[in-house]
């Protein structure tokens, strides 16, 4: 073995694929029973509809090197992501755009008129003087839009009143003064034609790659555990950085999601893939309906049932899946301390979202793995 990779998410798989293609013998371990990390998807057993087990995953990028790379393993559909939100029983398009504004104010403002209105409403607070997320949001988009679309949704995401949340959680709230409600601004977007798992399996399909599932790096009873491998073989570690150092500098905090999956006996539940729930009276933040990610599969998916997933957000306990870094001042100080410790680890390379404690979109995870391979490992 020339390289041990801990974690078979997109970061680990990208390193594995590059290393194998250059002739190295690679072993990838993952404590889960499947490869692919959080991008993994599976066919729902009752309906055959592809479900993203760890939350909706939409691929998008403007990075030509990443786009070229991912297209070696899968083609992409022409799916274009759009999100809607329900507020007081009415559905609005997101991100907030001219359509949202005109529907909300029951008006027919031109872009110039809408811009002037929001500018006036945003004058209540100075953006740079805002002390809470609430004041910052009002300084960016004004109180009426904030109270309708941001306040309760943010409170549900953080289980915290936005008046108690720090202003720096948001730096901008996009408002578009056109009717464009495409969710992503990237050059390329789409979903892998045969699903995420087929894509991820093709990345790992090389005679030089040995994948071992259900194998935890910190389990001393398995041969490739930490004490037996560090210093013996180069390691790319994509698990949680704090766990690697036994939480020596404190546990970094995360938010997690609970997913409540249901098969509903209708062909179409909500007419779109993602519906947010902006108000406090709905306990979930959004409902995903997975059939709508693949309209081109309509002839293969049942017409009398559909899979929906209600999503709930909360702070993670140590037993939960870590999804979004909370990033408190204590977390940031802890991360700096862990980075110092990481420098002292001989031939261990920390990467990916858990290994660097940052939210990474898939194209960012792949892009940073390609950089690590090119600059430090190849
Ligand atoms: P990832 O978490 O995927 O993989 C890490 C792997 O390491 C896991 O398989 C884990 O089991 C393994 N591991 C950890 N500890 C271990 C141990 N001790 N021993 C062995 N294995 C261990 N991105 C995007 O582009 N578009 C999108 O729409 C979304 N949507 C989205 C929704 C939600 C809810 C989340 C949380 C994230 C997204 N993402 C996304 C981001 C996407 O999931 C992310 O870019 C990739 O998961 C990053 O891949 P990594 O390999 O870094 O981590």
XYZ file of C-alpha atoms and ligand atoms in Angstrom:
431
model
C 0.000 0.000 0.000
C 1.390 3.422 -0.975
C -1.378 5.600 0.449
C -4.110 5.186 3.056
C -7.213 7.331 2.667
C -9.589 7.698 5.604
C -13.061 8.489 4.232
C -14.594 7.640 0.863
C -16.426 10.940 0.308
C -15.758 13.006 -2.799
C -12.534 14.348 -1.305
C -11.135 10.900 -0.501
C -12.338 9.345 -3.759
C -10.763 12.113 -5.850
C -7.380 11.557 -4.180
C -7.796 7.773 -4.531
C -8.647 8.010 -8.224
C -5.738 10.338 -9.015
C -3.269 8.248 -7.011
C -4.432 4.973 -8.609
C -4.230 6.471 -12.096
C -0.616 7.430 -11.417
C 0.256 3.877 -10.428
C 0.034 4.067 -6.626
C -1.653 1.331 -4.633
C -4.326 2.910 -2.479
C -6.493 1.671 0.373
C -9.630 3.626 1.239
C -11.371 2.935 4.537
C -14.773 4.218 5.590
C -16.650 3.573 8.779
C -19.955 3.597 6.916
C -21.224 0.578 5.006
C -21.218 2.421 1.667
C -18.855 4.647 -0.288
C -19.412 8.245 -1.331
C -19.763 10.065 1.979
C -22.669 12.469 2.094
C -23.161 12.487 -1.680
C -24.384 8.871 -1.517
C -27.862 8.126 -2.863
C -30.002 5.005 -3.040
C -33.204 3.779 -4.668
C -36.104 4.009 -2.230
C -37.118 0.326 -1.776
C -40.855 0.901 -2.209
C -40.878 3.257 -5.205
C -37.453 2.954 -6.859
C -37.123 6.740 -6.684
C -33.536 7.888 -6.116
C -33.190 9.459 -2.672
C -30.140 11.382 -1.449
C -29.727 9.833 2.007
C -27.860 12.774 3.550
C -29.922 15.643 2.130
C -30.541 17.068 -1.347
C -27.363 17.201 -3.430
C -27.304 19.395 -6.547
C -24.115 19.501 -8.521
C -23.004 22.917 -9.780
C -19.668 24.514 -10.636
C -17.994 27.275 -12.600
C -14.573 25.617 -12.352
C -13.606 24.216 -15.806
C -11.034 21.762 -14.350
C -13.606 20.304 -11.944
C -16.278 20.109 -14.654
C -13.911 18.306 -17.017
C -12.853 15.936 -14.220
C -16.343 14.918 -13.047
C -17.457 14.313 -16.634
C -14.943 11.466 -16.838
C -17.179 9.467 -14.496
C -20.712 10.548 -15.286
C -22.821 12.608 -17.605
C -25.202 15.160 -16.109
C -28.861 15.839 -16.796
C -30.049 19.327 -17.710
C -31.832 19.738 -14.353
C -31.939 23.372 -13.241
C -32.509 23.910 -9.523
C -35.301 26.194 -8.335
C -36.617 26.626 -4.815
C -39.982 27.908 -3.608
C -41.158 28.888 -0.146
C -44.535 28.823 1.572
C -45.387 31.836 3.731
C -48.854 32.223 5.304
C -50.335 29.739 2.867
C -48.943 31.405 -0.268
C -46.076 30.053 -2.400
C -43.296 32.439 -3.491
C -40.188 31.929 -5.637
C -36.700 32.097 -4.095
C -34.080 33.537 -3.940
C -35.991 36.773 -3.318
C -36.477 38.262 -6.775
C -38.771 40.679 -8.557
C -41.440 37.979 -8.725
C -41.258 37.452 -4.941
C -41.375 41.216 -4.281
C -44.296 41.927 -6.579
C -46.277 38.958 -5.277
C -45.557 39.895 -1.662
C -46.427 43.589 -2.029
C -49.246 42.855 -4.524
C -47.581 45.237 -6.929
C -46.102 45.550 -10.396
C -42.857 47.344 -9.556
C -40.221 47.780 -12.212
C -36.664 46.821 -11.225
C -35.888 50.485 -10.456
C -39.000 50.945 -8.319
C -38.393 47.712 -6.422
C -34.770 48.658 -5.781
C -35.851 52.043 -4.415
C -38.470 50.436 -2.158
C -36.049 47.898 -0.681
C -33.397 50.585 -0.264
C -35.865 52.706 1.704
C -37.029 49.782 3.854
C -33.432 48.743 4.520
C -32.656 52.211 5.909
C -33.914 51.214 9.367
C -30.425 49.981 10.384
C -26.878 50.702 9.248
C -25.424 47.443 7.971
C -21.991 47.951 9.564
C -23.541 48.869 12.953
C -25.848 45.829 13.116
C -25.284 43.822 16.296
C -27.579 40.861 15.560
C -28.524 38.757 12.576
C -31.951 40.428 12.684
C -30.538 43.957 12.410
C -28.121 42.890 9.697
C -30.864 41.236 7.650
C -33.139 44.278 7.974
C -30.235 46.503 6.907
C -29.856 44.338 3.806
C -33.463 43.756 2.667
C -35.786 45.730 4.950
C -38.120 44.557 7.696
C -41.166 43.304 5.680
C -39.206 40.822 3.527
C -37.031 39.857 6.495
C -40.017 39.062 8.705
C -41.760 37.073 5.969
C -38.927 35.041 4.489
C -35.900 35.093 6.792
C -36.864 35.500 10.467
C -38.724 32.297 11.301
C -36.801 30.152 8.816
C -33.503 31.251 10.367
C -34.884 30.680 13.888
C -35.807 27.110 12.871
C -32.385 26.511 11.317
C -30.532 27.697 14.409
C -33.098 26.956 17.128
C -32.275 30.487 18.222
C -34.079 33.827 17.975
C -32.298 35.831 15.205
C -32.071 38.731 17.680
C -29.702 36.494 19.655
C -27.640 35.351 16.653
C -24.446 37.196 15.675
C -24.631 39.521 12.671
C -21.659 37.859 10.966
C -23.635 34.671 10.177
C -24.849 36.505 7.078
C -22.744 38.770 4.933
C -25.300 39.202 2.152
C -28.873 38.261 1.335
C -29.243 38.084 -2.401
C -32.141 40.044 -3.917
C -32.542 39.851 -7.670
C -34.297 42.679 -9.459
C -35.302 40.404 -12.330
C -37.670 37.442 -12.521
C -34.746 34.995 -12.722
C -35.245 32.386 -9.992
C -32.488 29.982 -10.988
C -31.047 28.983 -7.645
C -27.383 28.678 -8.666
C -25.392 31.194 -10.692
C -22.804 28.693 -11.879
C -21.787 27.941 -15.470
C -22.680 24.244 -15.161
C -25.270 22.420 -13.132
C -27.127 19.130 -13.317
C -27.614 15.775 -11.667
C -25.605 12.643 -12.462
C -27.598 10.819 -15.129
C -27.438 7.350 -13.530
C -27.414 8.680 -9.988
C -24.739 9.648 -7.485
C -23.774 6.138 -6.445
C -22.978 5.011 -10.011
C -20.727 8.086 -10.357
C -18.968 7.479 -7.023
C -18.479 3.751 -7.751
C -16.855 4.543 -11.104
C -14.333 6.778 -9.334
C -13.346 3.881 -7.067
C -13.346 1.251 -9.833
C -9.623 0.714 -10.411
C -7.442 -2.331 -9.725
C -5.098 -0.171 -7.634
C -7.917 0.871 -5.260
C -8.885 -1.352 -2.329
C -12.019 -0.109 -0.511
C -12.777 -1.371 2.997
C -16.160 -0.395 4.380
C -17.389 -0.637 7.994
C -13.812 0.169 8.990
C -13.239 2.920 11.549
C -9.805 4.538 11.697
C -10.084 4.755 15.501
C -11.050 1.118 15.999
C -7.901 -0.546 17.339
C -9.255 -3.978 16.516
C -8.931 -3.412 12.776
C -5.442 -3.491 11.212
C -5.518 -0.038 9.543
C -6.188 1.946 12.717
C -4.490 5.196 13.611
C -1.714 3.947 15.904
C -0.754 1.205 13.429
C -0.539 3.437 10.352
C 0.528 7.006 11.234
C 4.190 7.398 10.331
C 4.195 4.047 8.493
C 2.384 5.108 5.312
C 1.218 8.477 3.905
C -2.350 9.168 5.031
C -5.075 11.429 3.706
C -7.506 11.923 6.584
C -11.006 13.269 5.808
C -12.716 12.496 9.128
C -13.360 15.143 11.830
C -10.159 16.986 12.758
C -11.081 17.246 16.464
C -11.733 13.497 16.687
C -8.265 12.804 15.234
C -6.709 14.629 18.200
C -9.118 13.157 20.787
C -10.833 16.547 21.198
C -7.644 17.868 22.828
C -8.579 21.465 21.956
C -12.312 20.967 22.574
C -15.042 19.527 20.356
C -15.925 21.719 17.367
C -19.672 22.382 17.131
C -21.946 21.407 14.248
C -25.576 21.596 13.225
C -27.274 18.446 12.045
C -30.482 17.600 10.179
C -33.186 15.058 10.882
C -34.818 13.560 7.808
C -38.335 12.148 8.001
C -38.964 10.077 4.889
C -42.507 9.200 3.790
C -44.016 7.468 0.761
C -47.218 9.343 -0.069
C -49.959 7.726 -2.199
C -50.117 10.478 -4.844
C -48.194 10.816 -8.109
C -47.080 14.341 -7.305
C -47.073 15.834 -3.817
C -45.863 19.421 -4.309
C -45.032 19.886 -7.996
C -41.387 20.769 -7.352
C -38.273 19.321 -5.728
C -37.754 21.712 -2.797
C -40.411 23.649 -0.884
C -39.210 25.733 2.042
C -41.503 26.528 4.954
C -40.827 30.100 6.028
C -43.166 30.270 9.044
C -42.747 29.187 12.657
C -45.952 27.105 12.690
C -44.392 24.459 10.395
C -41.716 22.684 12.465
C -39.768 21.511 9.386
C -37.575 23.856 7.354
C -38.367 22.251 4.008
C -39.866 19.302 2.174
C -37.940 17.543 -0.588
C -39.772 15.544 -3.241
C -37.161 13.412 -4.947
C -38.977 12.448 -8.156
C -38.672 16.064 -9.340
C -34.881 15.885 -9.435
C -35.237 13.520 -12.398
C -38.179 14.509 -14.613
C -36.499 12.535 -17.426
C -37.196 9.340 -15.449
C -40.979 9.904 -15.431
C -41.606 6.688 -17.382
C -39.609 4.668 -14.806
C -41.038 6.196 -11.644
C -44.480 5.185 -10.304
C -47.400 7.469 -11.084
C -49.390 6.638 -7.934
C -46.798 7.261 -5.197
C -43.961 9.597 -4.432
C -41.209 9.979 -1.814
C -41.053 13.100 0.322
C -38.571 13.986 3.041
C -39.291 16.552 5.754
C -36.134 18.229 6.968
C -35.592 19.485 10.540
C -32.535 21.384 11.720
C -30.885 21.334 15.166
C -27.566 21.460 17.007
C -25.646 18.187 16.744
C -24.780 16.027 19.742
C -21.648 13.823 19.515
C -23.856 10.944 18.299
C -25.310 12.928 15.351
C -24.066 13.360 11.794
C -22.158 16.670 11.636
C -23.547 18.676 8.683
C -22.903 22.419 8.991
C -20.088 23.997 11.058
C -21.535 26.375 13.685
C -18.320 28.397 13.676
C -18.552 30.193 17.019
C -15.513 32.232 18.144
C -14.537 29.220 20.325
C -14.779 26.942 17.263
C -12.538 29.243 15.262
C -9.937 29.327 18.035
C -10.136 25.535 18.341
C -9.686 25.109 14.604
C -6.535 27.246 14.625
C -5.140 25.109 17.456
C -5.963 21.906 15.537
C -4.251 23.283 12.435
C -1.099 23.757 14.503
C -1.338 20.196 15.814
C -1.931 18.906 12.279
C 1.344 20.443 11.104
C 3.166 18.185 13.560
C 1.661 14.957 12.197
C 4.160 13.217 9.974
C 2.780 12.588 6.480
C -0.873 12.969 7.473
C -2.817 15.274 5.156
C -6.094 16.688 6.474
C -8.741 17.365 3.853
C -12.440 17.520 3.066
C -15.226 19.172 4.988
C -14.674 17.307 8.270
C -10.884 17.376 8.138
C -10.835 21.153 7.661
C -14.066 22.043 9.540
C -15.691 24.010 6.745
C -18.772 23.713 4.589
C -17.662 22.616 1.119
C -19.923 22.154 -1.873
C -19.109 19.047 -3.893
C -17.215 20.958 -6.571
C -15.141 22.612 -3.816
C -14.335 19.275 -2.178
C -13.246 17.867 -5.560
C -11.319 21.045 -6.466
C -9.427 21.098 -3.170
C -8.638 17.372 -3.469
C -7.242 17.933 -6.976
C -5.092 20.776 -5.573
C -3.848 18.604 -2.707
C -2.966 15.848 -5.152
C -1.183 18.175 -7.576
C 0.650 20.260 -4.982
C 1.445 17.884 -2.136
C 1.040 14.228 -3.086
C 1.727 13.570 -6.758
P -17.929 13.485 3.321
O -18.555 13.801 4.638
O -18.807 13.282 2.158
O -17.038 12.167 3.474
C -16.274 11.903 4.637
C -16.238 10.408 4.856
O -15.330 10.096 5.905
C -17.589 9.819 5.246
O -17.957 8.792 4.364
C -17.335 9.290 6.665
O -18.071 8.102 6.934
C -15.842 9.009 6.618
N -15.247 8.977 7.963
C -15.356 9.911 8.929
N -14.703 9.506 10.032
C -14.153 8.303 9.748
C -13.384 7.370 10.499
N -13.036 7.615 11.774
N -12.989 6.233 9.899
C -13.350 5.954 8.617
N -14.092 6.806 7.872
C -14.490 7.965 8.432
N -22.828 20.062 -2.064
C -23.204 20.491 -3.300
O -22.334 20.740 -4.144
N -24.522 20.638 -3.612
C -25.512 20.356 -2.722
O -26.704 20.506 -3.046
C -25.143 19.897 -1.427
N -26.085 19.617 -0.510
C -25.715 19.260 0.759
C -26.700 19.033 1.708
C -26.342 18.712 3.006
C -27.412 18.474 4.039
C -24.974 18.651 3.360
C -24.568 18.370 4.767
C -23.997 18.841 2.407
C -24.360 19.159 1.097
N -23.395 19.342 0.123
C -23.774 19.763 -1.131
C -21.954 19.195 0.438
C -21.395 17.806 0.137
O -22.041 16.844 0.928
C -19.877 17.847 0.418
O -19.252 18.664 -0.530
C -19.197 16.505 0.371
O -19.807 15.618 1.257
C -17.745 16.670 0.765
O -17.063 15.451 0.664
P -15.999 15.030 1.765
O -15.282 13.861 1.191
O -15.216 16.203 2.203
O -16.866 14.639 3.064
